[in-house]
């Protein structure tokens, strides 16, 4: 049954439905009037939920002890870059699902002097990696090899990246930066309920390697909620970094242990791979939307380019008139997401290795052509539907603003929860399974159901395409807010919604983060939505337009900080997690 046929007409300028309720047979005059009031009410949008306020500096992230360590660094006179590095190292101890030394990520920043920055510390494929390394003789994907074996690990960029962050822009020395993480690893920290549950759920996965079991299941048991977890090997690794800097990781004793672990367990990473690793400062993608500018990562993150496309497609639309989370609003965002992900998955890859037509992809002329593909009313179609089955997975995001308004946003990850599950013997840190972010077999789906192609095929030394998008937003050229989240491809659409929640709906950082979310990524061709994101009426309306809808438990786990009109900082860590926003 299609209740909503012929209920809107196509606006020739935008290609979008302009009148939203024309032709709904049962709609009375009173119905229309009450909807008009509803729209007026919703435009002032705030629910009245308060974030955390602070005057001098603030940090927000997924785990309280690490965030507190960052705030203490600010109080001791460190700047946002120092505090971000402190949090990055501390999370490697207290938040092992995603905090890491053995993974990689991105930083965006806005310095007090008004310079936008993007640091790429994404992993690289080892030199021995081959395009078809995850395929059998018949050309089929070998299940699990790109996610759970040692072959899944890319050369980690986290240590190089975190050092760059504070050595280039911070004010403190490496002993100061590493001290909190060393203390947390050596003296231990009380296991949170979520860590306890997560370790319980991942027992089988994490006990495949004796070195991992020894760290996370001391005495063979899952650490109880509230018990103290000490990680002496990790404390040793962090002390090495404190004494000798990143060379300890990429050339010293840690490198030796890592390559030995590789040799013993069928991995590819060599001493040469480690010695060659470099994080890179690259130009960020700057996106203009109304009076906002967004500072987002460029390749090898797809986030900046995809957001630029989506926001260009959405900017001319009367989003506020549509009504928050109305069927028309969802339709508009979803169709923009569909087009952007189709381009992402086909064109984007590491631009040090492949030609990516970035300028064209974000040009007005090209996006005008793309806009014409958006159907006015019915759901668009993504050809060749295929269903990936996203497993539970984790990445993490944190951000810091200091009293001088240096703004630092970092998203980093092991990819899946606990990466490929192997702790490098004698070091206490886990290895990533980021090789799965390449298109292991162009055209087939990865851990996140993403179908990707040649531009993101495996090659030695190449960085795998990412969705991680630490975001900084300026309003009229001044810092307005920063936000980011884990969630694989949903990172991009979560950031899009949080941005619109603030820019179009006037929500504060807490309201914008807590609001329910939805997601579309071209293929599989379905809208995923969080429980309670859409009313039954809206669901009916959307399925009437031809959308396939799938309810999921939750999407992302964001953290963000905004400036208020009076200059106070306001922060929030997503209610979907157990994080913290704190300041002084
Ligand atoms: O770089 C990427 O896009 C993925 N490796 C991110 C993984 C992720 O966000 C998992 N978290 N929920």
Coordinates of C-alpha atoms and ligand atoms in Angstrom, one line a residue:
X1 CA 0.0 0.0 0.0
X2 CA 1.4 3.4 -0.9
X3 CA -0.4 6.1 1.1
X4 CA 1.8 8.8 -0.1
X5 CA 1.8 8.6 -3.9
X6 CA 1.7 12.0 -5.6
X7 CA 1.9 13.9 -2.4
X8 CA 4.7 16.3 -3.4
X9 CA 5.9 18.0 -6.5
X10 CA 9.4 18.3 -7.8
X11 CA 11.1 21.6 -7.3
X12 CA 12.9 22.2 -10.6
X13 CA 15.7 24.2 -9.0
X14 CA 16.7 21.6 -6.4
X15 CA 15.3 18.4 -7.8
X16 CA 13.5 18.0 -4.5
X17 CA 9.9 17.7 -3.4
X18 CA 8.8 21.1 -2.3
X19 CA 5.3 20.8 -0.9
X20 CA 5.3 18.2 1.7
X21 CA 1.7 17.3 2.5
X22 CA -0.2 18.2 -0.7
X23 CA -2.6 15.5 -1.6
X24 CA -2.7 13.5 1.6
X25 CA -6.4 12.7 1.4
X26 CA -7.2 12.7 5.1
X27 CA -5.2 15.8 6.1
X28 CA -7.6 18.4 7.5
X29 CA -7.1 22.1 7.8
X30 CA -6.6 21.6 11.6
X31 CA -4.1 19.0 10.8
X32 CA -2.1 21.4 8.6
X33 CA -2.3 24.1 11.2
X34 CA -1.0 21.9 14.0
X35 CA 1.8 20.7 11.7
X36 CA 2.7 24.4 11.1
X37 CA 2.9 25.0 14.9
X38 CA 4.9 21.8 15.2
X39 CA 7.5 23.2 12.7
X40 CA 7.7 26.5 14.5
X41 CA 8.3 24.7 17.8
X42 CA 10.9 22.5 16.4
X43 CA 12.9 25.2 14.8
X44 CA 13.9 26.5 18.2
X45 CA 14.6 22.8 18.8
X46 CA 16.6 22.8 22.0
X47 CA 15.3 20.1 24.4
X48 CA 17.0 21.8 27.3
X49 CA 19.5 19.1 28.1
X50 CA 22.7 20.7 29.4
X51 CA 26.3 19.8 28.4
X52 CA 29.2 20.2 30.9
X53 CA 30.5 23.8 31.1
X54 CA 34.1 25.0 31.8
X55 CA 35.9 28.3 31.4
X56 CA 39.5 27.6 30.8
X57 CA 39.8 24.3 28.9
X58 CA 38.0 21.2 28.3
X59 CA 38.4 17.6 27.0
X60 CA 35.8 15.0 25.9
X61 CA 36.3 11.4 25.1
X62 CA 35.1 7.8 25.6
X63 CA 36.8 6.9 28.9
X64 CA 36.9 9.1 32.1
X65 CA 40.4 8.3 33.4
X66 CA 42.0 9.3 30.2
X67 CA 39.9 12.4 29.8
X68 CA 40.8 13.4 33.4
X69 CA 44.5 12.9 32.6
X70 CA 44.0 15.3 29.7
X71 CA 42.4 17.9 31.8
X72 CA 45.2 17.7 34.4
X73 CA 47.7 18.3 31.6
X74 CA 45.7 21.5 30.7
X75 CA 45.7 22.5 34.4
X76 CA 49.5 22.0 34.5
X77 CA 49.9 24.5 31.7
X78 CA 50.0 22.1 28.7
X79 CA 48.1 23.2 25.7
X80 CA 45.4 21.2 23.7
X81 CA 48.0 19.4 21.7
X82 CA 49.8 18.2 24.8
X83 CA 46.5 17.1 26.4
X84 CA 45.4 15.3 23.2
X85 CA 48.6 13.3 23.2
X86 CA 48.2 12.5 26.9
X87 CA 44.6 11.2 26.2
X88 CA 45.8 9.2 23.2
X89 CA 48.4 7.4 25.2
X90 CA 46.2 6.9 28.2
X91 CA 43.4 5.4 26.2
X92 CA 45.8 2.8 24.9
X93 CA 45.8 1.7 28.6
X94 CA 42.3 2.2 29.8
X95 CA 40.2 1.7 26.6
X96 CA 41.7 -1.3 24.9
X97 CA 38.8 -1.9 22.5
X98 CA 40.0 1.1 20.5
X99 CA 42.6 3.1 22.3
X100 CA 45.9 2.0 20.9
X101 CA 49.6 2.0 20.2
X102 CA 49.2 -0.6 17.4
X103 CA 46.6 1.2 15.2
X104 CA 46.3 4.5 13.5
X105 CA 44.1 7.6 13.0
X106 CA 43.8 11.2 12.1
X107 CA 43.9 14.6 13.9
X108 CA 42.4 17.8 12.7
X109 CA 43.2 21.0 14.6
X110 CA 42.5 24.7 14.6
X111 CA 45.4 26.6 16.2
X112 CA 45.0 29.7 18.3
X113 CA 46.6 31.6 15.4
X114 CA 43.9 30.4 13.0
X115 CA 45.7 27.7 11.1
X116 CA 43.7 24.6 10.1
X117 CA 45.7 21.3 10.4
X118 CA 45.3 17.7 9.4
X119 CA 47.7 15.0 10.5
X120 CA 47.4 11.6 8.9
X121 CA 48.8 8.8 11.0
X122 CA 46.9 6.0 9.2
X123 CA 48.5 2.6 9.0
X124 CA 50.3 1.5 5.8
X125 CA 50.3 -1.9 4.1
X126 CA 53.5 -3.8 4.7
X127 CA 55.9 -4.1 1.7
X128 CA 55.2 -7.8 1.3
X129 CA 51.4 -7.1 1.0
X130 CA 49.9 -8.1 -2.3
X131 CA 46.7 -7.0 -4.0
X132 CA 45.2 -10.5 -3.8
X133 CA 46.6 -11.6 -0.4
X134 CA 43.2 -12.3 1.1
X135 CA 42.0 -14.5 -1.8
X136 CA 42.3 -18.2 -2.3
X137 CA 43.3 -19.9 -5.6
X138 CA 39.8 -19.6 -6.9
X139 CA 39.8 -15.8 -6.3
X140 CA 37.4 -16.1 -3.3
X141 CA 37.9 -14.2 -0.1
X142 CA 39.4 -16.3 2.7
X143 CA 36.9 -15.7 5.5
X144 CA 38.5 -13.9 8.5
X145 CA 42.0 -13.5 7.1
X146 CA 41.7 -9.7 6.7
X147 CA 40.2 -9.3 10.2
X148 CA 41.5 -11.9 12.6
X149 CA 44.9 -13.1 11.3
X150 CA 48.3 -11.4 11.6
X151 CA 48.0 -10.6 7.9
X152 CA 45.2 -8.1 8.9
X153 CA 47.7 -5.8 10.6
X154 CA 48.9 -2.7 8.9
X155 CA 52.0 -0.8 10.0
X156 CA 50.9 1.2 13.0
X157 CA 51.0 5.0 12.8
X158 CA 49.7 5.9 16.3
X159 CA 53.0 6.3 18.1
X160 CA 54.4 8.5 15.3
X161 CA 51.3 10.5 15.1
X162 CA 50.9 11.2 18.8
X163 CA 54.5 12.3 19.0
X164 CA 54.1 14.6 16.1
X165 CA 51.1 16.2 17.8
X166 CA 52.8 17.3 20.9
X167 CA 56.4 17.7 19.6
X168 CA 55.3 20.0 16.8
X169 CA 52.6 22.0 18.5
X170 CA 52.7 21.2 22.2
X171 CA 54.8 22.7 25.0
X172 CA 55.6 19.7 27.2
X173 CA 58.3 17.0 27.0
X174 CA 57.8 13.4 26.3
X175 CA 58.3 12.3 30.0
X176 CA 55.4 14.6 31.0
X177 CA 53.2 13.4 28.2
X178 CA 53.7 9.7 28.9
X179 CA 53.7 9.8 32.7
X180 CA 49.9 9.4 33.1
X181 CA 49.7 6.4 30.8
X182 CA 52.7 4.8 32.4
X183 CA 51.1 5.2 35.8
X184 CA 47.7 3.8 34.7
X185 CA 49.4 0.8 33.1
X186 CA 51.8 0.1 36.0
X187 CA 49.5 0.8 39.0
X188 CA 46.4 -0.4 37.2
X189 CA 42.9 1.2 37.0
X190 CA 39.5 0.0 38.1
X191 CA 37.8 -2.0 35.4
X192 CA 34.6 -0.3 34.2
X193 CA 31.4 -2.2 33.8
X194 CA 31.6 -1.8 30.0
X195 CA 35.1 -3.0 29.8
X196 CA 34.2 -6.0 32.0
X197 CA 31.3 -6.9 29.8
X198 CA 33.3 -6.4 26.7
X199 CA 36.1 -8.6 27.9
X200 CA 33.6 -11.2 28.9
X201 CA 31.9 -11.1 25.4
X202 CA 35.3 -11.3 23.6
X203 CA 36.8 -14.0 25.7
X204 CA 37.0 -16.5 22.8
X205 CA 38.4 -13.9 20.4
X206 CA 41.1 -12.7 22.8
X207 CA 42.3 -16.0 24.1
X208 CA 43.5 -17.2 20.7
X209 CA 46.9 -15.7 21.6
X210 CA 48.6 -16.6 24.9
X211 CA 50.1 -13.1 24.9
X212 CA 46.6 -11.5 24.8
X213 CA 45.1 -13.8 27.3
X214 CA 47.9 -13.0 29.8
X215 CA 47.0 -9.3 29.6
X216 CA 43.3 -9.3 29.7
X217 CA 42.5 -12.5 31.6
X218 CA 45.0 -12.5 34.4
X219 CA 44.8 -15.9 36.3
X220 CA 42.6 -17.1 33.4
X221 CA 39.6 -15.0 34.5
X222 CA 37.7 -12.0 33.1
X223 CA 38.6 -9.1 35.4
X224 CA 35.6 -8.3 37.6
X225 CA 33.9 -4.9 37.4
X226 CA 35.8 -2.6 39.8
X227 CA 38.8 -4.9 40.1
X228 CA 42.2 -3.3 39.3
X229 CA 43.8 -4.2 35.9
X230 CA 47.6 -3.8 35.8
X231 CA 49.5 -4.0 32.5
X232 CA 53.2 -4.3 33.3
X233 CA 54.3 -5.1 29.7
X234 CA 52.4 -2.1 28.4
X235 CA 54.0 0.1 31.1
X236 CA 57.4 -1.1 29.9
X237 CA 56.5 -0.2 26.3
X238 CA 55.3 3.2 27.3
X239 CA 58.5 3.8 29.4
X240 CA 60.6 3.0 26.4
X241 CA 58.7 5.7 24.5
X242 CA 59.2 8.1 27.4
X243 CA 62.9 7.4 27.5
X244 CA 63.8 7.2 23.8
X245 CA 60.9 8.6 21.8
X246 CA 59.2 7.0 18.8
X247 CA 62.4 5.4 17.6
X248 CA 61.9 2.9 20.4
X249 CA 58.8 1.7 18.6
X250 CA 59.9 1.9 15.0
X251 CA 63.5 0.8 15.4
X252 CA 64.3 -0.2 18.9
X253 CA 63.5 -3.1 21.2
X254 CA 59.7 -2.7 20.7
X255 CA 60.2 -3.1 16.9
X256 CA 62.3 -6.2 17.5
X257 CA 59.5 -7.8 19.6
X258 CA 56.9 -6.8 17.0
X259 CA 58.8 -8.3 14.1
X260 CA 59.5 -11.5 16.1
X261 CA 55.8 -11.8 16.8
X262 CA 55.1 -11.4 13.1
X263 CA 57.6 -14.1 12.1
X264 CA 56.3 -16.5 14.7
X265 CA 52.6 -16.0 13.7
X266 CA 52.6 -15.6 10.0
X267 CA 52.5 -11.8 9.8
X268 CA 54.2 -9.6 7.2
X269 CA 55.5 -6.5 9.0
X270 CA 59.3 -6.2 8.9
X271 CA 61.8 -3.9 10.6
X272 CA 62.1 -2.1 7.3
X273 CA 58.3 -1.5 7.3
X274 CA 58.5 -0.1 10.8
X275 CA 61.6 2.1 10.1
X276 CA 59.9 3.5 7.0
X277 CA 56.7 4.6 8.7
X278 CA 55.9 8.3 8.8
X279 CA 52.8 10.2 9.7
X280 CA 52.1 13.1 7.4
X281 CA 50.7 16.6 7.8
X282 CA 48.4 17.2 4.7
X283 CA 46.1 19.9 3.7
X284 CA 42.7 19.5 5.4
X285 CA 39.4 19.6 3.4
X286 CA 37.7 22.9 4.2
X287 CA 34.0 22.8 3.5
X288 CA 31.8 25.9 3.2
X289 CA 28.1 25.6 4.3
X290 CA 26.2 28.9 4.8
X291 CA 28.2 30.9 7.3
X292 CA 30.1 27.8 8.5
X293 CA 33.4 26.3 7.6
X294 CA 34.2 22.8 8.4
X295 CA 37.8 21.5 8.8
X296 CA 37.8 17.9 7.9
X297 CA 40.4 15.3 7.0
X298 CA 41.4 14.7 3.4
X299 CA 42.5 11.4 1.9
X300 CA 43.2 8.7 3.0
X301 CA 40.1 9.6 5.0
X302 CA 37.0 9.7 2.8
X303 CA 35.2 11.8 5.5
X304 CA 36.1 15.3 4.3
X305 CA 35.2 14.7 0.6
X306 CA 32.0 12.8 1.4
X307 CA 30.8 15.5 3.8
X308 CA 31.7 18.2 1.3
X309 CA 29.5 16.4 -1.3
X310 CA 26.6 15.8 1.1
X311 CA 26.6 19.4 2.4
X312 CA 26.8 20.9 -1.1
X313 CA 23.7 18.7 -2.1
X314 CA 21.8 19.7 1.1
X315 CA 22.6 23.4 1.4
X316 CA 19.9 24.7 -1.0
X317 CA 17.2 22.6 0.6
X318 CA 14.7 24.1 3.1
X319 CA 15.7 21.6 5.8
X320 CA 14.1 23.4 8.7
X321 CA 10.8 23.7 6.9
X322 CA 10.7 19.9 6.3
X323 CA 10.7 19.3 10.1
X324 CA 13.2 17.5 12.2
X325 CA 13.3 13.8 11.2
X326 CA 10.3 14.1 9.0
X327 CA 10.1 11.6 6.1
X328 CA 11.2 14.4 3.7
X329 CA 14.2 15.3 5.9
X330 CA 15.3 11.7 6.1
X331 CA 14.8 11.3 2.3
X332 CA 16.9 14.4 1.6
X333 CA 19.8 13.3 3.8
X334 CA 19.7 9.7 2.7
X335 CA 19.7 10.5 -1.0
X336 CA 22.7 12.8 -0.4
X337 CA 24.4 10.0 1.5
X338 CA 23.7 7.5 -1.2
X339 CA 25.3 9.6 -3.9
X340 CA 28.3 10.5 -1.8
X341 CA 29.0 6.9 -0.7
X342 CA 28.7 5.7 -4.4
X343 CA 31.5 8.1 -5.3
X344 CA 33.5 7.3 -2.1
X345 CA 33.5 3.6 -2.7
X346 CA 34.5 3.9 -6.4
X347 CA 36.8 6.9 -6.7
X348 CA 38.5 7.3 -3.3
X349 CA 41.8 5.7 -2.2
X350 CA 45.3 6.8 -1.0
X351 CA 46.1 9.8 -3.2
X352 CA 49.8 9.0 -2.8
X353 CA 49.1 5.9 -4.9
X354 CA 46.0 6.5 -7.1
X355 CA 44.7 9.5 -9.1
X356 CA 41.6 10.7 -7.3
X357 CA 39.6 13.5 -9.1
X358 CA 39.0 15.4 -5.8
X359 CA 38.5 18.8 -7.3
X360 CA 35.9 17.5 -9.7
X361 CA 34.1 15.5 -7.0
X362 CA 33.5 18.5 -4.8
X363 CA 32.9 21.0 -7.6
X364 CA 29.5 22.8 -7.9
X365 CA 29.2 21.8 -11.6
X366 CA 29.7 18.1 -10.8
X367 CA 27.4 18.1 -7.8
X368 CA 24.8 19.9 -9.9
X369 CA 24.8 16.9 -12.2
X370 CA 24.6 14.5 -9.3
X371 CA 21.8 16.5 -7.7
X372 CA 19.7 15.7 -10.8
X373 CA 19.9 12.0 -9.9
X374 CA 18.0 12.6 -6.7
X375 CA 14.4 11.5 -7.1
X376 CA 11.8 14.0 -5.9
X377 CA 9.7 11.6 -4.0
X378 CA 10.5 7.9 -4.2
X379 CA 13.6 6.3 -2.8
X380 CA 16.5 6.2 -5.1
X381 CA 18.0 2.9 -6.0
X382 CA 21.5 1.5 -5.4
X383 CA 22.2 -1.1 -8.0
X384 CA 23.2 -4.6 -7.0
X385 CA 22.2 -4.8 -3.4
X386 CA 24.4 -6.9 -1.2
X387 CA 24.2 -7.3 2.5
X388 CA 27.2 -6.9 4.8
X389 CA 26.6 -7.8 8.3
X390 CA 28.4 -5.3 10.5
X391 CA 29.7 -6.9 13.7
X392 CA 30.2 -5.1 16.9
X393 CA 33.2 -2.8 16.4
X394 CA 35.0 0.1 17.9
X395 CA 37.1 3.1 17.1
X396 CA 37.3 6.1 19.3
X397 CA 37.2 9.9 19.2
X398 CA 38.4 12.6 21.7
X399 CA 38.8 16.3 21.5
X400 CA 40.4 19.1 23.5
X401 CA 40.1 22.9 23.6
X402 CA 42.6 24.9 25.7
X403 CA 42.3 28.4 27.2
X404 CA 43.9 30.0 24.1
X405 CA 41.4 28.1 21.9
X406 CA 43.7 25.7 20.3
X407 CA 41.3 23.0 19.2
X408 CA 42.4 19.4 18.6
X409 CA 40.2 16.5 17.4
X410 CA 41.5 13.0 17.1
X411 CA 39.8 9.8 15.9
X412 CA 42.0 6.7 16.1
X413 CA 41.4 3.0 16.0
X414 CA 42.4 -0.6 15.8
X415 CA 39.5 -1.0 13.3
X416 CA 37.4 -3.9 14.9
X417 CA 37.1 -4.1 18.7
X418 CA 40.6 -5.1 20.0
X419 CA 41.8 -5.1 16.3
X420 CA 43.0 -8.5 15.2
X421 CA 43.1 -9.6 18.8
X422 CA 46.9 -10.3 19.1
X423 CA 49.0 -8.6 21.7
X424 CA 52.6 -8.4 20.6
X425 CA 54.3 -10.7 23.1
X426 CA 56.2 -8.7 25.8
X427 CA 54.8 -5.3 24.8
X428 CA 51.2 -5.4 26.1
X429 CA 49.7 -3.7 23.0
X430 CA 47.2 -5.0 20.5
X431 CA 47.6 -5.0 16.7
X432 CA 45.1 -3.5 14.4
X433 CA 43.1 -5.3 11.6
X434 CA 43.0 -2.3 9.4
X435 CA 44.0 -4.2 6.2
X436 CA 40.3 -5.0 6.1
X437 CA 39.6 -1.4 5.2
X438 CA 41.2 -2.0 1.8
X439 CA 39.0 -3.6 -0.9
X440 CA 40.4 -7.1 -0.3
X441 CA 38.4 -8.1 -3.4
X442 CA 37.2 -5.1 -5.3
X443 CA 33.4 -5.3 -5.5
X444 CA 32.8 -7.4 -2.4
X445 CA 32.0 -6.2 1.0
X446 CA 34.2 -5.6 4.1
X447 CA 33.5 -5.7 7.9
X448 CA 31.2 -2.7 7.5
X449 CA 29.4 -3.9 4.4
X450 CA 31.3 -1.4 2.3
X451 CA 31.7 -2.4 -1.3
X452 CA 34.8 -0.7 -2.7
X453 CA 36.8 -0.9 -5.9
X454 CA 40.2 -0.5 -7.5
X455 CA 41.2 2.9 -6.1
X456 CA 41.3 1.2 -2.7
X457 CA 43.0 -2.0 -3.7
X458 CA 45.9 -3.3 -1.6
X459 CA 49.5 -2.2 -2.5
X460 CA 52.7 -2.2 -0.5
X461 CA 53.1 1.0 1.5
X462 CA 49.6 2.3 0.6
X463 CA 47.2 3.6 3.2
X464 CA 43.7 2.0 3.3
X465 CA 40.7 4.3 2.8
X466 CA 39.1 5.4 6.0
X467 CA 35.8 7.0 7.1
X468 CA 37.3 8.5 10.3
X469 CA 36.4 12.2 10.4
X470 CA 37.6 14.3 13.3
X471 CA 35.7 17.6 12.6
X472 CA 36.2 21.2 13.6
X473 CA 33.5 23.8 12.7
X474 CA 33.9 27.5 12.5
X475 CA 31.1 30.0 12.4
X476 CA 31.9 33.3 10.7
X477 CA 35.5 32.3 10.8
X478 CA 35.6 31.6 14.6
X479 CA 35.7 28.3 16.4
X480 CA 32.1 27.1 17.0
X481 CA 32.4 23.4 17.8
X482 CA 34.4 20.2 17.3
X483 CA 33.0 16.7 17.2
X484 CA 33.8 13.2 16.0
X485 CA 32.8 9.6 16.6
X486 CA 33.6 5.9 15.9
X487 CA 31.4 3.8 13.7
X488 CA 33.0 2.9 10.4
X489 CA 31.1 4.4 7.5
X490 CA 28.4 5.7 10.0
X491 CA 31.1 8.1 11.2
X492 CA 30.5 10.3 8.2
X493 CA 26.7 10.3 8.4
X494 CA 26.8 10.8 12.2
X495 CA 29.0 13.8 11.8
X496 CA 26.7 15.1 9.1
X497 CA 23.7 14.8 11.4
X498 CA 25.4 16.3 14.5
X499 CA 26.6 19.3 12.3
X500 CA 23.0 19.8 11.0
X501 CA 21.5 19.4 14.5
X502 CA 23.6 22.3 15.6
X503 CA 23.8 24.5 12.5
X504 CA 20.2 24.1 11.3
X505 CA 18.3 23.1 14.5
X506 CA 20.1 25.2 17.1
X507 CA 20.8 22.2 19.4
X508 CA 23.6 22.4 21.9
X509 CA 26.5 19.9 21.7
X510 CA 24.7 17.5 24.1
X511 CA 21.4 17.6 22.4
X512 CA 23.1 17.3 19.0
X513 CA 25.0 14.2 20.1
X514 CA 22.3 12.5 22.0
X515 CA 19.7 12.9 19.2
X516 CA 18.8 9.6 17.5
X517 CA 20.5 8.8 14.2
X518 CA 20.1 7.1 10.9
X519 CA 22.5 6.0 8.2
X520 CA 22.7 5.1 4.5
X521 CA 25.9 4.1 2.6
X522 CA 24.7 3.4 -0.9
X523 CA 25.2 -0.3 -0.6
X524 CA 23.6 -2.2 1.1
X525 CA 20.6 -0.2 -0.1
X526 CA 18.8 0.4 3.2
X527 CA 18.4 3.0 5.8
X528 CA 19.6 1.9 9.2
X529 CA 18.0 3.8 12.1
X530 CA 18.4 3.8 15.8
X531 CA 15.5 2.6 18.0
X532 CA 13.2 5.6 18.5
X533 CA 14.8 7.7 15.7
X534 CA 11.7 7.5 13.6
X535 CA 8.1 7.4 14.5
X536 CA 5.9 4.6 13.2
X537 CA 4.2 7.1 10.9
X538 CA 7.5 8.2 9.5
X539 CA 8.6 4.6 9.0
X540 CA 5.3 3.9 7.1
X541 CA 5.8 7.0 5.0
X542 CA 9.4 6.1 4.1
X543 CA 8.5 2.5 3.3
X544 CA 5.7 3.9 1.1
X545 CA 8.4 5.8 -0.8
X546 CA 10.2 2.5 -1.4
X547 CA 12.9 2.6 1.3
X548 CA 14.1 -0.5 3.0
X549 CA 14.5 0.2 6.7
X550 CA 16.5 -1.6 9.3
X551 CA 16.5 -0.9 13.0
X552 CA 19.9 -1.1 14.8
X553 CA 20.7 -0.7 18.5
X554 CA 23.0 2.3 18.2
X555 CA 25.1 4.3 15.8
X556 CA 28.4 5.8 16.8
X557 CA 29.6 7.2 20.2
X558 CA 30.5 10.9 19.7
X559 CA 32.3 13.4 21.8
X560 CA 32.3 17.1 21.2
X561 CA 33.1 20.6 22.6
X562 CA 31.5 23.9 21.6
X563 CA 32.0 27.6 22.6
X564 CA 29.0 29.4 24.0
X565 CA 28.1 33.0 23.2
X566 CA 29.6 34.2 26.5
X567 CA 32.9 32.4 25.8
X568 CA 32.4 29.4 28.1
X569 CA 33.2 26.0 26.7
X570 CA 30.5 23.3 26.7
X571 CA 31.4 19.6 26.2
X572 CA 29.7 16.3 26.0
X573 CA 30.5 12.6 25.7
X574 CA 27.8 10.5 24.0
X575 CA 25.2 8.9 26.3
X576 CA 25.7 5.8 24.1
X577 CA 29.0 5.2 25.9
X578 CA 30.6 5.7 29.3
X579 CA 32.8 8.6 28.4
X580 CA 33.3 12.0 30.0
X581 CA 33.5 15.7 29.2
X582 CA 35.4 17.6 31.8
X583 CA 37.2 21.0 32.1
X584 CA 38.4 23.5 34.6
Ligands
LIG1 O1 39.0 3.8 9.2 C1 37.9 3.4 9.2 O2 37.0 3.9 8.5 C2 37.5 2.2 10.1 N1 38.7 1.4 10.3 C3 36.9 2.7 11.3 C4 36.4 1.6 12.2 C5 35.4 2.0 13.2 O3 35.0 3.1 13.2 C6 34.9 0.9 14.0 N2 34.1 1.5 15.1 N3 33.1 1.5 15.5

